[in-house]
Coordinates of C-alpha atoms in Angstrom, one line a residue:
X1 CA 16.4 -0.1 -20.4
X2 CA 15.0 -1.1 -17.0
X3 CA 17.2 -3.5 -15.0
X4 CA 14.4 -6.1 -14.9
X5 CA 14.3 -6.2 -18.7
X6 CA 18.1 -6.5 -18.9
X7 CA 17.6 -9.8 -17.1
X8 CA 16.0 -11.2 -20.2
X9 CA 19.3 -10.8 -22.1
X10 CA 21.2 -12.9 -19.5
X11 CA 21.7 -16.6 -19.7
X12 CA 20.9 -17.0 -16.0
X13 CA 17.3 -15.8 -16.6
X14 CA 16.4 -15.4 -20.3
X15 CA 16.2 -19.2 -21.2
X16 CA 14.3 -19.9 -18.0
X17 CA 11.8 -17.1 -18.6
X18 CA 11.1 -18.3 -22.2
X19 CA 10.8 -21.9 -21.0
X20 CA 8.2 -21.1 -18.3
X21 CA 6.4 -18.7 -20.7
X22 CA 6.0 -21.5 -23.3
X23 CA 4.9 -23.9 -20.6
X24 CA 2.1 -21.6 -19.4
X25 CA 1.1 -20.8 -23.0
X26 CA 0.9 -24.5 -23.9
X27 CA -1.1 -25.5 -20.8
X28 CA -3.8 -22.9 -21.7
X29 CA -3.6 -23.5 -25.5
X30 CA -4.5 -27.2 -25.1
X31 CA -6.9 -26.8 -22.2
X32 CA -8.9 -24.0 -23.9
X33 CA -8.9 -25.7 -27.3
X34 CA -10.2 -28.8 -25.6
X35 CA -12.9 -26.9 -23.8
X36 CA -14.0 -25.0 -26.9
X37 CA -14.0 -28.3 -28.9
X38 CA -16.2 -30.1 -26.3
X39 CA -18.5 -27.1 -25.9
X40 CA -19.4 -26.8 -29.6
X41 CA -19.1 -30.5 -30.5
X42 CA -20.2 -32.1 -27.3
X43 CA -22.6 -34.5 -28.9
X44 CA -19.8 -36.0 -30.9
X45 CA -17.8 -36.9 -27.8
X46 CA -20.2 -37.5 -24.9
X47 CA -23.7 -37.2 -23.5
X48 CA -22.6 -34.8 -20.8
X49 CA -23.7 -31.1 -21.3
X50 CA -20.9 -28.5 -22.1
X51 CA -21.2 -26.8 -18.7
X52 CA -20.4 -30.0 -16.8
X53 CA -17.6 -30.8 -19.3
X54 CA -16.0 -27.4 -18.7
X55 CA -16.0 -27.8 -14.9
X56 CA -14.8 -31.4 -15.2
X57 CA -11.8 -30.3 -17.4
X58 CA -10.9 -27.6 -14.9
X59 CA -11.1 -30.0 -12.0
X60 CA -9.0 -32.6 -13.8
X61 CA -6.3 -30.1 -14.6
X62 CA -6.0 -28.8 -11.0
X63 CA -6.2 -32.3 -9.3
X64 CA -2.4 -33.1 -9.8
X65 CA -1.6 -30.0 -7.7
X66 CA -3.2 -31.7 -4.7
X67 CA -1.7 -35.2 -5.4
X68 CA 1.8 -34.4 -6.6
X69 CA 2.9 -31.0 -5.4
X70 CA 4.5 -32.4 -2.2
X71 CA 6.6 -34.9 -4.4
X72 CA 7.5 -32.1 -6.8
X73 CA 8.9 -30.0 -4.0
X74 CA 11.1 -32.9 -2.8
X75 CA 12.4 -33.5 -6.3
X76 CA 13.3 -29.8 -6.7
X77 CA 15.3 -29.9 -3.5
X78 CA 16.9 -33.2 -4.3
X79 CA 17.9 -32.7 -8.0
X80 CA 19.4 -30.0 -10.2
X81 CA 16.5 -27.7 -11.1
X82 CA 17.8 -27.1 -14.7
X83 CA 17.9 -30.8 -15.3
X84 CA 14.3 -31.1 -13.9
X85 CA 13.2 -28.3 -16.2
X86 CA 14.5 -30.2 -19.2
X87 CA 12.8 -33.4 -17.9
X88 CA 9.5 -31.6 -17.5
X89 CA 9.7 -30.3 -21.1
X90 CA 10.4 -33.8 -22.4
X91 CA 7.4 -35.0 -20.4
X92 CA 5.3 -32.2 -22.0
X93 CA 6.2 -33.5 -25.5
X94 CA 5.1 -37.1 -24.5
X95 CA 1.8 -35.6 -23.1
X96 CA 1.1 -34.0 -26.5
X97 CA 1.6 -37.5 -28.0
X98 CA -1.1 -38.8 -25.6
X99 CA -3.4 -35.9 -26.6
X100 CA -2.8 -36.7 -30.3
X101 CA -3.8 -40.3 -29.6
X102 CA -7.0 -39.2 -27.9
X103 CA -8.0 -37.0 -30.9
X104 CA -7.1 -39.8 -33.4
X105 CA -9.0 -42.4 -31.4
X106 CA -11.8 -40.0 -30.7
X107 CA -11.6 -41.0 -27.0
X108 CA -12.7 -38.5 -24.4
X109 CA -11.1 -40.5 -21.5
X110 CA -7.7 -40.4 -23.3
X111 CA -8.0 -36.6 -23.8
X112 CA -9.0 -36.0 -20.2
X113 CA -6.0 -38.2 -19.2
X114 CA -3.8 -36.0 -21.3
X115 CA -5.2 -32.9 -19.6
X116 CA -4.5 -34.6 -16.2
X117 CA -0.9 -35.2 -17.3
X118 CA -0.6 -31.6 -18.4
X119 CA -1.7 -30.6 -14.9
X120 CA 1.1 -32.9 -13.6
X121 CA 3.5 -31.1 -15.9
X122 CA 2.6 -27.8 -14.3
X123 CA 2.7 -29.3 -10.8
X124 CA 6.3 -30.6 -11.4
X125 CA 7.5 -27.3 -12.8
X126 CA 6.0 -25.0 -10.1
X127 CA 8.6 -25.5 -7.4
X128 CA 11.4 -25.4 -10.0
X129 CA 10.0 -22.1 -11.3
X130 CA 10.2 -20.2 -8.0
X131 CA 13.0 -22.0 -6.2
X132 CA 15.5 -21.6 -9.1
X133 CA 15.3 -17.7 -9.1
X134 CA 17.1 -17.2 -5.8
X135 CA 19.9 -19.4 -7.1
X136 CA 20.4 -17.4 -10.3
X137 CA 19.4 -13.9 -9.3
X138 CA 20.9 -11.5 -6.8
X139 CA 18.8 -10.3 -3.9
X140 CA 18.3 -6.9 -5.6
X141 CA 17.1 -8.7 -8.8
X142 CA 14.4 -10.9 -7.1
X143 CA 11.6 -8.3 -7.4
X144 CA 12.4 -7.6 -11.0
X145 CA 12.6 -11.3 -11.8
X146 CA 9.4 -12.1 -10.1
X147 CA 7.7 -9.2 -11.8
X148 CA 8.7 -10.5 -15.2
X149 CA 7.6 -14.1 -14.3
X150 CA 4.2 -12.9 -13.1
X151 CA 3.6 -10.6 -16.1
X152 CA 4.8 -13.2 -18.5
X153 CA 2.7 -15.9 -17.0
X154 CA -0.5 -13.9 -17.3
X155 CA 0.3 -12.9 -20.8
X156 CA 1.0 -16.5 -21.7
X157 CA -2.3 -17.6 -20.2
X158 CA -4.2 -15.0 -22.2
X159 CA -2.4 -15.6 -25.5
X160 CA -2.7 -19.4 -24.9
X161 CA -6.4 -19.2 -24.3
X162 CA -6.9 -17.1 -27.4
X163 CA -4.7 -19.3 -29.6
X164 CA -6.4 -22.4 -28.3
X165 CA -9.9 -21.1 -29.1
X166 CA -8.7 -20.0 -32.5
X167 CA -7.0 -23.3 -33.3
X168 CA -10.0 -25.3 -32.3
X169 CA -12.1 -23.4 -34.7
X170 CA -9.9 -23.4 -37.8
X171 CA -8.2 -26.9 -38.0
X172 CA -9.6 -29.6 -40.2
X173 CA -8.8 -32.3 -37.7
X174 CA -8.5 -31.8 -33.9
X175 CA -5.2 -33.8 -33.9
X176 CA -3.6 -30.7 -35.2
X177 CA -4.2 -29.1 -31.8
X178 CA -1.9 -31.7 -30.3
X179 CA 0.5 -31.1 -33.1
X180 CA 0.6 -27.4 -32.2
X181 CA 1.1 -28.2 -28.6
X182 CA 4.0 -30.6 -29.4
X183 CA 5.7 -27.8 -31.4
X184 CA 5.4 -25.4 -28.4
X185 CA 6.7 -28.2 -26.1
X186 CA 9.7 -28.8 -28.4
X187 CA 10.5 -25.1 -28.4
X188 CA 10.3 -25.1 -24.6
X189 CA 12.7 -28.0 -24.4
X190 CA 15.2 -26.4 -26.7
X191 CA 15.2 -23.2 -24.6
X192 CA 15.4 -25.2 -21.3
X193 CA 18.8 -26.5 -22.5
X194 CA 20.1 -23.0 -22.1
X195 CA 19.2 -22.8 -18.3
X196 CA 22.4 -22.8 -16.2
X197 CA 22.9 -25.5 -13.6
X198 CA 21.1 -25.0 -10.3
X199 CA 22.7 -27.5 -7.9
X200 CA 20.4 -29.4 -5.5
X201 CA 20.5 -28.0 -2.0
X202 CA 19.7 -31.4 -0.4
X203 CA 20.9 -34.2 -2.8
X204 CA 20.7 -36.8 0.0
X205 CA 17.0 -36.2 0.6
X206 CA 14.9 -39.3 0.7
X207 CA 11.6 -38.8 -1.2
X208 CA 8.4 -39.5 0.7
X209 CA 5.7 -40.5 -1.8
X210 CA 2.9 -40.1 0.7
X211 CA 1.2 -36.9 -0.4
X212 CA -0.7 -36.4 2.8
X213 CA 2.2 -36.6 5.3
X214 CA 4.6 -34.8 3.0
X215 CA 2.1 -31.9 2.4
X216 CA 1.8 -31.5 6.1
X217 CA 5.6 -31.5 6.4
X218 CA 5.9 -28.8 3.7
X219 CA 3.4 -26.6 5.4
X220 CA 5.3 -27.2 8.7
X221 CA 8.5 -26.0 7.0
X222 CA 6.7 -22.8 6.0
X223 CA 5.3 -22.2 9.4
X224 CA 8.7 -22.0 11.0
X225 CA 8.8 -18.4 9.7
X226 CA 5.6 -16.7 10.5
X227 CA 6.0 -14.0 7.9
X228 CA 6.7 -16.7 5.2
X229 CA 3.6 -18.7 6.1
X230 CA 1.3 -15.6 6.2
X231 CA 2.8 -14.5 2.9
X232 CA 1.8 -17.9 1.5
X233 CA -1.7 -17.4 2.9
X234 CA -1.8 -14.0 1.3
X235 CA -0.9 -15.3 -2.1
X236 CA -3.4 -18.1 -1.8
X237 CA -6.1 -15.6 -0.9
X238 CA -5.2 -13.6 -4.0
X239 CA -5.7 -16.6 -6.2
X240 CA -9.1 -17.2 -4.5
X241 CA -10.0 -13.5 -5.0
X242 CA -8.6 -13.0 -8.5
X243 CA -9.8 -16.5 -9.6
X244 CA -13.3 -15.6 -8.5
X245 CA -13.3 -12.5 -10.8
X246 CA -11.7 -14.3 -13.8
X247 CA -14.0 -17.3 -13.5
X248 CA -17.0 -15.0 -13.9
X249 CA -15.8 -13.1 -16.9
X250 CA -17.8 -15.1 -19.5
X251 CA -21.1 -14.9 -17.5
X252 CA -20.4 -11.2 -16.5
X253 CA -19.7 -10.3 -20.1
X254 CA -23.0 -11.9 -21.3
X255 CA -25.4 -11.3 -18.4
X256 CA -24.2 -7.8 -17.1
X257 CA -22.6 -6.2 -20.2
X258 CA -24.7 -8.0 -22.7
X259 CA -21.7 -8.8 -24.9
X260 CA -20.4 -11.9 -26.6
X261 CA -17.1 -13.7 -27.0
X262 CA -15.2 -10.5 -27.9
X263 CA -16.3 -8.9 -24.6
X264 CA -14.9 -11.9 -22.6
X265 CA -11.6 -11.5 -24.4
X266 CA -11.6 -7.8 -23.7
X267 CA -12.1 -8.4 -19.9
X268 CA -9.3 -11.0 -19.9
X269 CA -7.1 -8.6 -21.8
X270 CA -7.7 -5.6 -19.5
X271 CA -7.1 -7.8 -16.4
X272 CA -3.9 -9.2 -17.9
X273 CA -2.6 -5.8 -18.9
X274 CA -3.2 -4.6 -15.4
X275 CA -1.3 -7.6 -13.9
X276 CA 1.6 -6.9 -16.3
X277 CA 1.7 -3.1 -15.6
X278 CA 1.5 -3.6 -11.8
X279 CA 4.1 -6.3 -11.8
X280 CA 6.5 -4.2 -13.9
X281 CA 6.1 -1.2 -11.7
X282 CA 7.0 -3.2 -8.5
X283 CA 10.7 -3.0 -9.1
X284 CA 10.7 0.8 -9.7
X285 CA 8.4 1.4 -6.7
X286 CA 10.4 -0.8 -4.4
X287 CA 13.8 0.6 -5.1
X288 CA 15.2 -2.8 -6.4
X289 CA 14.7 -4.6 -3.0
X290 CA 11.9 -6.7 -1.6
X291 CA 9.5 -4.0 -0.4
X292 CA 6.7 -5.6 1.5
X293 CA 5.2 -2.1 2.1
X294 CA 3.7 -2.6 -1.4
X295 CA 1.5 -5.4 -0.1
X296 CA -0.9 -3.3 2.0
X297 CA -0.9 -0.8 -0.9
X298 CA -2.0 -3.7 -3.2
X299 CA -4.7 -4.9 -0.8
X300 CA -6.2 -1.4 -0.5
X301 CA -6.5 -1.2 -4.3
X302 CA -7.9 -4.7 -4.6
X303 CA -10.6 -3.7 -2.1
X304 CA -11.4 -0.2 -3.5
X305 CA -11.7 -1.3 -7.2
X306 CA -13.6 -4.5 -6.2
X307 CA -16.1 -2.3 -4.4
X308 CA -16.3 0.1 -7.3
X309 CA -17.0 -2.7 -9.7
X310 CA -20.1 -3.4 -7.6
X311 CA -21.3 0.2 -8.0
X312 CA -20.1 0.5 -11.7
X313 CA -21.7 -2.6 -13.1
X314 CA -24.4 -1.3 -15.5
X315 CA -28.0 -2.4 -15.4
X316 CA -30.2 -3.3 -18.4
X317 CA -27.5 -3.8 -21.0
X318 CA -28.2 -7.4 -21.7
X319 CA -30.6 -8.0 -24.5
X320 CA -31.8 -10.8 -26.7
X321 CA -28.7 -10.6 -28.9
X322 CA -25.1 -9.8 -27.9
X323 CA -23.8 -6.2 -28.4
X324 CA -21.0 -5.7 -30.8
X325 CA -17.7 -4.8 -29.1
X326 CA -17.6 -1.2 -30.6
X327 CA -21.1 -0.6 -29.3
X328 CA -20.1 -1.7 -25.8
X329 CA -17.1 0.6 -25.9
X330 CA -19.3 3.6 -26.7
X331 CA -21.0 3.2 -23.3
X332 CA -19.2 5.2 -20.5
X333 CA -20.2 2.7 -17.8
X334 CA -18.4 0.0 -19.7
X335 CA -15.2 2.0 -19.6
X336 CA -15.5 2.4 -15.8
X337 CA -15.8 -1.4 -15.6
X338 CA -12.7 -1.9 -17.8
X339 CA -10.8 0.5 -15.6
X340 CA -11.8 -1.4 -12.5
X341 CA -10.7 -4.7 -14.0
X342 CA -7.4 -3.2 -15.1
X343 CA -6.7 -1.7 -11.7
X344 CA -7.6 -4.9 -10.0
X345 CA -4.9 -6.6 -12.1
X346 CA -2.4 -3.8 -11.4
X347 CA -2.9 -3.9 -7.6
X348 CA -2.9 -7.6 -7.7
X349 CA 0.7 -7.3 -9.1
X350 CA 1.6 -4.9 -6.3
X351 CA 0.2 -7.5 -3.8
X352 CA 1.7 -10.7 -5.1
X353 CA 5.1 -9.9 -6.5
X354 CA 6.7 -8.7 -3.2
X355 CA 5.1 -11.7 -1.4
X356 CA 6.7 -14.2 -3.9
X357 CA 10.0 -12.5 -3.5
X358 CA 9.7 -12.5 0.3
X359 CA 9.1 -16.2 0.4
X360 CA 12.1 -16.9 -1.8
X361 CA 14.3 -14.6 0.2
X362 CA 13.3 -15.8 3.7
X363 CA 12.8 -19.5 3.1
X364 CA 15.6 -21.8 4.2
X365 CA 17.5 -22.9 1.0
X366 CA 17.3 -26.5 2.0
X367 CA 13.5 -26.4 2.2
X368 CA 12.7 -23.6 -0.3
X369 CA 11.3 -25.8 -3.1
X370 CA 9.2 -27.8 -0.6
X371 CA 7.8 -24.6 0.9
X372 CA 6.9 -23.4 -2.6
X373 CA 5.2 -26.7 -3.2
X374 CA 3.2 -26.2 0.0
X375 CA 2.3 -22.7 -1.4
X376 CA 1.1 -24.3 -4.6
X377 CA -1.1 -26.8 -2.7
X378 CA -2.7 -24.0 -0.7
X379 CA -3.2 -21.9 -3.8
X380 CA -5.1 -24.7 -5.4
X381 CA -7.1 -25.4 -2.3
X382 CA -8.1 -21.7 -1.9
X383 CA -9.1 -21.6 -5.6
X384 CA -11.3 -24.6 -5.3
X385 CA -13.0 -23.3 -2.1
X386 CA -13.5 -19.9 -3.8
X387 CA -15.1 -21.5 -6.9
X388 CA -17.4 -23.6 -4.8
X389 CA -18.3 -20.7 -2.6
X390 CA -19.1 -18.5 -5.6
X391 CA -21.1 -21.2 -7.2
X392 CA -23.2 -21.6 -4.0
X393 CA -23.9 -17.9 -3.7
X394 CA -24.7 -17.5 -7.3
X395 CA -26.9 -20.6 -7.2
X396 CA -28.7 -19.1 -4.2
X397 CA -29.7 -16.0 -6.3
X398 CA -26.9 -13.6 -5.6
X399 CA -26.0 -11.3 -8.6
X400 CA -22.4 -11.1 -9.9
X401 CA -21.9 -7.4 -8.9
X402 CA -23.0 -8.2 -5.3
X403 CA -20.7 -11.2 -5.3
X404 CA -17.8 -8.9 -6.4
X405 CA -18.7 -6.4 -3.7
X406 CA -18.9 -9.1 -1.0
X407 CA -15.5 -10.4 -2.1
X408 CA -14.0 -6.9 -1.9
X409 CA -15.2 -6.5 1.7
X410 CA -13.9 -10.0 2.6
X411 CA -10.5 -8.9 1.1
X412 CA -10.5 -5.9 3.5
X413 CA -11.2 -8.2 6.4
X414 CA -8.4 -10.6 5.4
X415 CA -6.0 -7.8 5.0
X416 CA -6.7 -6.3 8.4
X417 CA -6.4 -9.8 10.0
X418 CA -3.0 -10.5 8.4
X419 CA -1.5 -7.0 9.1
X420 CA -2.7 -7.4 12.7
X421 CA -0.8 -10.6 13.0
X422 CA 2.3 -9.2 11.2
X423 CA 2.5 -5.4 11.7
X424 CA 5.8 -5.4 9.8
X425 CA 3.8 -5.2 6.6
X426 CA 1.9 -2.1 7.9
X427 CA 5.1 -0.4 9.2
X428 CA 6.8 -1.0 5.9
X429 CA 3.8 0.5 4.2
X430 CA 4.0 3.6 6.4
X431 CA 7.7 3.8 5.7
X432 CA 7.2 3.4 2.0
X433 CA 4.6 6.2 2.0
X434 CA 7.0 8.5 3.8
X435 CA 10.0 7.9 1.5
X436 CA 8.0 7.6 -1.7
X437 CA 5.0 9.9 -1.3
X438 CA 5.4 12.2 1.6
X439 CA 9.1 13.0 1.2
X440 CA 11.4 12.8 -1.8
X441 CA 14.1 10.5 -0.4
X442 CA 17.5 10.1 -2.0
X443 CA 19.6 7.3 -0.6
X444 CA 23.4 7.0 -1.0
X445 CA 25.6 4.1 0.0
X446 CA 22.9 1.6 0.9
X447 CA 25.3 -1.1 -0.3
X448 CA 27.3 -0.5 2.9
X449 CA 24.4 -2.1 4.9
X450 CA 25.4 -5.8 5.2
X451 CA 23.2 -8.1 3.1
X452 CA 23.3 -10.7 5.9
X453 CA 24.6 -11.0 9.4
X454 CA 24.5 -8.8 12.4
X455 CA 25.5 -5.1 12.5
X456 CA 24.7 -2.0 14.4
X457 CA 23.4 1.1 12.5
X458 CA 24.0 4.5 14.1
X459 CA 22.5 7.7 12.9
X460 CA 21.9 11.3 13.9
X461 CA 18.4 12.0 15.3
X462 CA 16.6 15.0 13.8
X463 CA 12.9 14.0 13.9
X464 CA 10.2 11.6 15.1
X465 CA 10.1 10.1 11.6
X466 CA 13.8 9.1 11.4
X467 CA 13.4 5.4 12.3
X468 CA 10.5 4.9 9.9
X469 CA 12.4 6.6 7.1
X470 CA 15.6 4.5 7.6
X471 CA 13.4 1.4 7.8
X472 CA 11.8 2.3 4.4
X473 CA 15.2 2.9 2.8
X474 CA 16.9 -0.2 4.2
X475 CA 16.8 -3.4 2.2
X476 CA 16.7 -5.4 5.4
X477 CA 14.5 -5.2 8.5
X478 CA 16.0 -3.2 11.4
X479 CA 15.3 -3.5 15.1
X480 CA 15.5 0.0 16.4
X481 CA 16.2 0.9 20.1
X482 CA 13.5 3.5 20.9
X483 CA 12.4 5.6 23.8
X484 CA 9.9 3.6 25.9
X485 CA 7.3 6.5 25.7
X486 CA 6.7 5.8 22.0
X487 CA 5.4 2.4 23.0
X488 CA 2.6 4.0 24.9
X489 CA 1.2 5.6 21.7
X490 CA -1.8 3.4 20.8
X491 CA -1.1 2.7 17.1
X492 CA 2.7 3.3 16.8
X493 CA 3.3 1.4 20.0
X494 CA 1.4 -1.6 18.7
X495 CA 3.3 -1.6 15.4
X496 CA 6.8 -1.0 16.8
X497 CA 6.3 -3.6 19.5
X498 CA 5.3 -6.3 17.0
X499 CA 8.1 -5.3 14.7
X500 CA 10.7 -6.1 17.3
X501 CA 11.6 -2.5 18.3
X502 CA 13.4 -2.5 21.7
X503 CA 12.2 0.0 24.3
X504 CA 14.8 1.8 26.4
X505 CA 14.7 4.2 29.4
X506 CA 17.5 6.1 31.1
X507 CA 19.1 4.7 34.3
X508 CA 17.4 7.4 36.3
X509 CA 13.9 6.6 34.8
X510 CA 13.9 2.8 34.9
X511 CA 17.3 1.0 35.4
X512 CA 15.6 -2.4 35.0
X513 CA 14.3 -1.4 31.6
X514 CA 17.7 -0.1 30.6
X515 CA 19.3 -3.5 31.5
X516 CA 16.6 -5.4 29.7
X517 CA 17.2 -3.2 26.6
X518 CA 20.9 -4.1 26.6
X519 CA 20.0 -7.8 26.9
X520 CA 17.5 -7.6 24.0
X521 CA 20.1 -5.9 21.8
X522 CA 22.6 -8.6 22.6
X523 CA 20.1 -11.3 21.8
X524 CA 19.1 -9.6 18.5
X525 CA 22.8 -9.3 17.4
X526 CA 23.4 -12.9 18.3
X527 CA 20.5 -13.9 16.0
X528 CA 22.1 -12.0 13.1
X529 CA 19.7 -9.0 13.1
X530 CA 20.4 -5.4 12.3
X531 CA 20.0 -3.1 15.3
X532 CA 19.5 0.7 14.9
X533 CA 20.6 3.3 17.4
X534 CA 20.4 7.0 17.8
X535 CA 23.5 7.5 20.1
X536 CA 22.6 11.1 20.8
X537 CA 19.9 9.8 23.2
X538 CA 17.2 12.1 21.8
X539 CA 16.1 14.4 19.0
X540 CA 18.3 17.3 18.4
X541 CA 16.9 20.6 19.7
X542 CA 18.9 22.9 17.5
X543 CA 19.6 20.9 14.3
X544 CA 23.2 20.2 15.3
X545 CA 24.8 16.9 16.1
X546 CA 24.8 16.1 19.8
X547 CA 27.5 14.2 21.8
X548 CA 27.2 10.4 21.3
X549 CA 26.6 8.5 24.5
X550 CA 28.8 5.6 25.6
X551 CA 26.1 2.9 25.4
X552 CA 27.4 1.8 22.0
X553 CA 30.7 0.7 23.6
X554 CA 28.9 -1.6 26.0
X555 CA 26.9 -3.1 23.2
X556 CA 30.0 -3.9 21.1
X557 CA 31.8 -5.3 24.1
X558 CA 29.2 -8.0 24.4
X559 CA 28.7 -8.4 20.6
X560 CA 31.7 -7.5 18.5
X561 CA 29.9 -6.7 15.2
X562 CA 30.4 -4.1 12.4
X563 CA 29.0 -0.6 12.9
X564 CA 27.5 1.3 10.0
X565 CA 27.3 5.1 10.3
X566 CA 24.6 7.0 8.5
X567 CA 23.3 10.6 8.4
X568 CA 19.9 12.0 7.7
X569 CA 19.5 15.4 6.1
X570 CA 16.4 17.5 5.2
X571 CA 14.2 16.6 8.1
X572 CA 15.3 19.4 10.5
X573 CA 12.6 22.0 10.3
X574 CA 9.9 19.5 9.3
X575 CA 6.6 18.8 11.0
X576 CA 8.3 15.8 12.8
X577 CA 11.3 17.7 14.3
X578 CA 11.3 19.8 17.4
X579 CA 12.8 23.0 18.9
X580 CA 13.5 23.1 22.6
X581 CA 11.4 20.1 23.2
X582 CA 8.4 21.3 21.3
X583 CA 7.3 19.7 18.0
X584 CA 7.2 22.1 15.1
X585 CA 3.6 23.0 14.1
X586 CA 4.1 26.1 12.0
X587 CA 2.8 25.8 8.4
X588 CA 5.9 27.8 7.3
X589 CA 8.2 24.9 8.4
X590 CA 9.5 22.4 5.8
X591 CA 6.5 20.4 4.9
X592 CA 5.4 17.6 2.6
X593 CA 7.4 16.6 -0.5
X594 CA 10.6 18.1 0.9
X595 CA 13.9 16.5 -0.3
X596 CA 15.4 14.2 2.3
X597 CA 18.8 12.5 2.0
X598 CA 20.1 9.4 3.7
X599 CA 23.8 8.9 3.3
X600 CA 25.4 5.6 4.6
X601 CA 29.1 5.3 5.3
X602 CA 31.5 2.4 5.2
X603 CA 31.3 0.0 8.2
X604 CA 33.6 0.4 11.2
X605 CA 35.3 -2.6 12.7
X606 CA 34.4 -3.2 16.3
X607 CA 37.7 -2.1 17.8
X608 CA 37.6 1.2 15.8
X609 CA 33.9 2.0 16.6
X610 CA 34.3 4.3 19.6
X611 CA 31.6 6.9 20.3
X612 CA 33.9 9.7 19.3
X613 CA 35.0 8.0 16.0
X614 CA 31.4 7.3 15.1
X615 CA 30.3 10.8 15.9
X616 CA 33.0 12.1 13.7
X617 CA 32.0 9.8 10.9
X618 CA 28.3 10.8 11.1
X619 CA 29.4 14.5 11.2
X620 CA 31.4 14.0 8.1
X621 CA 28.5 12.3 6.3
X622 CA 26.3 15.3 7.4
X623 CA 28.8 17.7 6.0
X624 CA 28.5 15.9 2.6
X625 CA 24.7 16.4 2.6
X626 CA 25.0 20.1 2.5

């Protein structure tokens, strides 16, 4: 069984997963049942038309995210999150009581008030949902945990919508809808009692009830780490982009595909399955650590399949009566549309799961819940802006396929902008491609790389791809010391420079740059970063290990940190290695999909990490590769 599914059997994750699943299910059960009821029985409740009622219900549900997310984040930082989860579940049961009163009194304002409170319930649970995972899961479990949460949430949304629509159509009295919601809320409360304690990181925090000032403070916390803030913007953009597609499912199924309610359900199901599959694959594809290289991969797929949906959308299918589902499935163009929606969901999973895990991992524990609250506010804002923009364009006469194509092009522009600001994403993507697609990398001993704190990593140097491959295998970012000439390469120079690589030159070439490199290394280690070195001073010319230079001793004299030896095997003789200073170009050399091995040894204490000792350790690791 995959390690992520084993989490479901643990007390530190299983009860929490079921609790959040039931909460998402109940939100959509009640909301969709209410929308269906008001759509088909609108005249019994109000003079408003069903379209306005549907939009009104969606707006009322999302309003609490703007009003109370800032407060919810403070509460999750101030109080035990397990206790808050139980409180939210009790609130959910009371909300179902309000909903029952609305049905019994036949009062639309009371029902909409219940829907507003249900939005409040989701707002309060949001920061708890994502801030509790880093407290209960290990760093190598965060991707799997987030994958399960994302997949489970979308499945709960789909099943809740289906159950809500079914319940609204079969019950004799609508109050039974609230009764069903109460039963789900009670089950959620019972499972929440199994969530282990998650102590408050800032119990002395004074809660600021002003949503405007506190929202600005939460966003300011996120902006302290540029990567975290841009990850939040990336997630918010996905909710705009994905929400735009999902919101058009009913109209697209009717106007473009010529289907009925079953076609809408089919589109929702394919998108949900895609999200689930993509999310579940993240852990396997990332090697059990937060792999932000999957984010560019996800954005590429979101763009390509969004564009293909524009070209694949059939013409002339809509008629005077809806097509039966089996009749639609007999049309090849419809299958292409379904594949596009499935792949949009899958690549959405590749895009969002690493970003959520990255936010959890890099956010300061004392502010984590408030940063997630800021994320929720921006998510809601982007969704509203996306909905208004789509409504304006469609109202101006734009067709849905053109809207989807335009959104896909905008997605490409947003991706290019974000990766230009933070090239770390792009570099990790290149590294991920090298270790997962171009080569068959096998890593041993990665646990020897410290999970936190400063350390120096030393390795043999056999090819131009060494630094990128080690970066792709490492669970943490590494600042490599690299030959200054690499920085003159247009693309690689830009990427390495913005990822914190440190240029170095020999004393003969540029003594000032050499001294600056030592200062930058010292500063990086003082900040707790990992620094990577190739102590041989250049790529081997004959495949053998060269003498380690004494620069490592000077580094350790200024910053006494552990030193981790590592050895690369399988790259000598590849396109990226060299013989007598000339890069290999022969097609008979070791090429793509070759087996590459990275072996990491136990760390050396500072006083034992002499150049000779480190060279002997790397040589011993190389010997074990053969």
